[in-house]
CSV table of C-alpha atoms in Angstrom, one decimal:
chain,number,residue,atom,x,y,z
A,1,UNK,CA,-6.7,27.7,4.7
A,2,UNK,CA,-4.1,28.8,7.3
A,3,UNK,CA,-1.2,26.6,6.2
A,4,UNK,CA,1.6,27.1,3.7
A,5,UNK,CA,3.8,24.0,2.7
A,6,UNK,CA,7.4,24.5,1.6
A,7,UNK,CA,9.2,21.6,0.0
A,8,UNK,CA,12.9,21.6,0.6
A,9,UNK,CA,16.0,19.4,-0.1
A,10,UNK,CA,18.0,18.8,3.1
A,11,UNK,CA,21.3,19.4,1.3
A,12,UNK,CA,20.4,22.1,-1.3
A,13,UNK,CA,21.8,25.6,-0.9
A,14,UNK,CA,18.6,26.9,-2.5
A,15,UNK,CA,16.6,25.5,0.4
A,16,UNK,CA,18.4,27.9,2.9
A,17,UNK,CA,17.4,30.9,0.8
A,18,UNK,CA,13.8,29.7,0.3
A,19,UNK,CA,13.3,29.2,4.0
A,20,UNK,CA,14.6,32.7,4.8
A,21,UNK,CA,12.5,34.2,1.9
A,22,UNK,CA,9.2,32.6,2.8
A,23,UNK,CA,9.5,33.3,6.6
A,24,UNK,CA,10.1,37.0,5.8
A,25,UNK,CA,7.2,37.1,3.3
A,26,UNK,CA,4.7,35.1,5.3
A,27,UNK,CA,5.6,36.1,8.8
A,28,UNK,CA,4.2,32.9,10.3
A,29,UNK,CA,3.0,32.4,13.9
A,30,UNK,CA,4.0,28.7,13.8
A,31,UNK,CA,6.7,26.7,12.0
A,32,UNK,CA,6.1,23.0,11.7
A,33,UNK,CA,9.2,20.9,10.9
A,34,UNK,CA,9.7,17.5,9.4
A,35,UNK,CA,11.6,16.4,12.5
A,36,UNK,CA,11.1,14.5,15.7
A,37,UNK,CA,12.9,15.2,19.1
A,38,UNK,CA,15.8,12.8,18.4
A,39,UNK,CA,16.6,14.2,15.0
A,40,UNK,CA,16.1,17.8,16.3
A,41,UNK,CA,18.8,17.2,18.9
A,42,UNK,CA,21.1,15.6,16.4
A,43,UNK,CA,20.8,18.6,14.0
A,44,UNK,CA,21.2,21.2,16.7
A,45,UNK,CA,24.2,19.5,18.4
A,46,UNK,CA,25.8,17.9,15.3
A,47,UNK,CA,26.2,14.8,17.4
A,48,UNK,CA,24.6,11.4,16.7
A,49,UNK,CA,24.6,8.9,19.5
A,50,UNK,CA,26.3,5.6,18.6
A,51,UNK,CA,26.9,3.2,21.6
A,52,UNK,CA,23.7,4.2,23.5
A,53,UNK,CA,21.8,3.6,20.2
A,54,UNK,CA,23.3,0.1,19.8
A,55,UNK,CA,22.4,-0.8,23.4
A,56,UNK,CA,18.9,0.6,23.1
A,57,UNK,CA,17.8,-0.5,19.6
A,58,UNK,CA,20.3,-3.2,18.6
A,59,UNK,CA,23.0,-3.5,16.0
A,60,UNK,CA,20.7,-3.7,13.0
A,61,UNK,CA,19.1,-0.4,13.7
A,62,UNK,CA,22.5,1.2,14.3
A,63,UNK,CA,23.8,-0.2,11.0
A,64,UNK,CA,20.8,1.0,9.1
A,65,UNK,CA,21.2,4.5,10.6
A,66,UNK,CA,24.9,4.4,9.7
A,67,UNK,CA,24.1,3.6,6.1
A,68,UNK,CA,21.6,6.4,5.9
A,69,UNK,CA,24.0,8.9,7.4
A,70,UNK,CA,26.8,7.8,5.1
A,71,UNK,CA,24.6,8.3,2.0
A,72,UNK,CA,23.5,11.8,3.2
A,73,UNK,CA,27.1,12.8,4.0
A,74,UNK,CA,28.3,11.6,0.6
A,75,UNK,CA,25.7,13.6,-1.2
A,76,UNK,CA,26.2,16.7,1.0
A,77,UNK,CA,29.9,16.8,-0.1
A,78,UNK,CA,28.7,17.9,-3.5
A,79,UNK,CA,26.9,21.0,-2.0
A,80,UNK,CA,28.9,21.8,1.1
A,81,UNK,CA,25.6,21.9,3.0
A,82,UNK,CA,25.2,19.8,6.1
A,83,UNK,CA,22.0,17.7,6.0
A,84,UNK,CA,19.1,19.6,7.7
A,85,UNK,CA,20.7,23.0,7.5
A,86,UNK,CA,17.5,24.5,6.3
A,87,UNK,CA,15.8,23.3,9.5
A,88,UNK,CA,18.5,25.0,11.5
A,89,UNK,CA,17.9,28.2,9.6
A,90,UNK,CA,14.2,28.0,10.3
A,91,UNK,CA,14.8,27.3,14.1
A,92,UNK,CA,17.2,30.1,14.4
A,93,UNK,CA,14.8,32.6,12.8
A,94,UNK,CA,11.9,31.2,14.9
A,95,UNK,CA,13.8,31.7,18.1
A,96,UNK,CA,14.8,35.3,17.1
A,97,UNK,CA,11.3,36.2,16.2
A,98,UNK,CA,9.4,34.3,18.9
A,99,UNK,CA,7.7,32.0,16.4
A,100,UNK,CA,6.4,28.7,17.9
A,101,UNK,CA,7.9,25.5,16.6
A,102,UNK,CA,6.1,22.2,16.3
A,103,UNK,CA,7.8,18.9,15.3
A,104,UNK,CA,5.4,16.8,13.1
A,105,UNK,CA,7.4,13.8,12.0
A,106,UNK,CA,7.0,10.3,13.4
A,107,UNK,CA,9.7,9.3,16.0
A,108,UNK,CA,12.7,8.0,14.1
A,109,UNK,CA,13.0,4.9,16.4
A,110,UNK,CA,9.5,3.8,15.4
A,111,UNK,CA,10.2,4.4,11.7
A,112,UNK,CA,13.4,2.4,11.8
A,113,UNK,CA,11.9,-0.5,13.8
A,114,UNK,CA,9.0,-0.7,11.3
A,115,UNK,CA,11.5,-0.6,8.4
A,116,UNK,CA,13.6,-3.4,9.7
A,117,UNK,CA,10.6,-5.6,10.5
A,118,UNK,CA,9.0,-5.2,7.0
A,119,UNK,CA,11.9,-4.9,4.6
A,120,UNK,CA,12.2,-8.0,2.4
A,121,UNK,CA,15.3,-10.0,1.6
A,122,UNK,CA,15.0,-8.9,-2.0
A,123,UNK,CA,15.0,-5.2,-1.0
A,124,UNK,CA,18.0,-5.8,1.4
A,125,UNK,CA,20.1,-7.3,-1.5
A,126,UNK,CA,19.0,-4.6,-3.9
A,127,UNK,CA,20.0,-1.9,-1.3
A,128,UNK,CA,23.4,-3.5,-0.8
A,129,UNK,CA,23.9,-3.8,-4.6
A,130,UNK,CA,22.9,-0.2,-5.2
A,131,UNK,CA,25.2,1.1,-2.4
A,132,UNK,CA,28.2,-0.9,-3.8
A,133,UNK,CA,27.5,0.3,-7.3
A,134,UNK,CA,27.2,3.8,-6.1
A,135,UNK,CA,30.6,3.5,-4.4
A,136,UNK,CA,32.5,2.0,-7.2
A,137,UNK,CA,30.6,3.0,-10.4
A,138,UNK,CA,29.6,6.6,-9.8
A,139,UNK,CA,26.7,7.7,-11.9
A,140,UNK,CA,26.1,11.3,-12.9
A,141,UNK,CA,23.3,12.9,-10.8
A,142,UNK,CA,20.6,14.1,-13.2
A,143,UNK,CA,20.0,17.4,-11.5
A,144,UNK,CA,21.9,20.1,-9.6
A,145,UNK,CA,22.1,19.1,-5.9
A,146,UNK,CA,22.4,22.7,-4.9
A,147,UNK,CA,18.8,23.3,-6.1
A,148,UNK,CA,15.5,21.8,-5.1
A,149,UNK,CA,14.8,19.2,-7.8
A,150,UNK,CA,11.9,19.9,-10.2
A,151,UNK,CA,8.5,18.3,-9.3
A,152,UNK,CA,8.7,16.0,-12.3
A,153,UNK,CA,12.1,14.7,-11.2
A,154,UNK,CA,10.9,14.1,-7.7
A,155,UNK,CA,7.9,12.2,-8.9
A,156,UNK,CA,10.0,10.1,-11.2
A,157,UNK,CA,12.5,9.2,-8.4
A,158,UNK,CA,9.7,8.4,-6.1
A,159,UNK,CA,8.1,6.1,-8.6
A,160,UNK,CA,11.4,4.3,-9.2
A,161,UNK,CA,11.9,3.9,-5.4
A,162,UNK,CA,8.3,2.6,-5.0
A,163,UNK,CA,9.0,0.0,-7.7
A,164,UNK,CA,12.4,-1.1,-6.5
A,165,UNK,CA,11.7,-0.8,-2.7
A,166,UNK,CA,7.9,-1.1,-2.1
A,167,UNK,CA,8.2,-1.8,1.7
A,168,UNK,CA,10.8,0.9,2.2
A,169,UNK,CA,8.7,3.3,0.3
A,170,UNK,CA,5.6,2.5,2.3
A,171,UNK,CA,7.4,3.1,5.7
A,172,UNK,CA,9.5,6.1,4.7
A,173,UNK,CA,7.1,7.9,2.4
A,174,UNK,CA,3.4,6.7,2.7
A,175,UNK,CA,3.2,6.1,6.4
A,176,UNK,CA,5.2,9.2,7.4
A,177,UNK,CA,3.2,11.3,5.1
A,178,UNK,CA,0.0,10.1,6.8
A,179,UNK,CA,1.5,10.8,10.2
A,180,UNK,CA,2.6,14.3,9.3
A,181,UNK,CA,-0.7,15.0,7.5
A,182,UNK,CA,-2.6,14.2,10.8
A,183,UNK,CA,-0.2,16.3,12.8
A,184,UNK,CA,-0.7,19.3,10.4
A,185,UNK,CA,-4.5,18.8,10.4
A,186,UNK,CA,-4.5,18.9,14.2
A,187,UNK,CA,-2.4,22.1,14.1
A,188,UNK,CA,-4.6,23.8,11.6
A,189,UNK,CA,-7.7,23.2,13.7
A,190,UNK,CA,-6.0,24.0,17.0
A,191,UNK,CA,-4.7,27.3,15.7
A,192,UNK,CA,-7.3,28.3,13.2
A,193,UNK,CA,-6.4,32.0,13.4
A,194,UNK,CA,-2.7,31.5,13.1
A,195,UNK,CA,-0.5,31.4,10.0
A,196,UNK,CA,1.4,28.1,9.8
A,197,UNK,CA,4.4,27.3,7.7
A,198,UNK,CA,5.3,23.7,7.3
């Protein structure tokens, strides 16, 4: 098998160290990132388009993006790590060492459109309720945000998400995992003699 998978947390300081460590150890020919072109540009420039996004995709999509960005920003305050910093580290090293980069995630516009067309009213109310509770009744986070959560914790959180938000889980986790799996499968067969880090 010519592929190595590295699980990261987008706001964990540990992720930055892990990315540097594994690239040095593996010396890959290709780095595949859980990004699409739109998110890559946003991470590299630090700018997220607002008004053009409203005109192109509508107010609902823009508001949903805004909620997601707010949650990420709130969590990243605990670590001091900007969301996606581990991706930037990988890109920087790849450019320096002439490692090819491939983006394997589904375009964010498609993901959000699917999400908005399938999310149930129950999930919408639950999401609003959870956000409000999170703002006014802060719960203690059960793990260190600076570290990549243990596998058991991730699985538990995913199960809880699947139960509370089945449609959101299907679009954000199941469908995107299938999309990325296909992209990785294609890479593995196209570059059989190359070392791939995803």
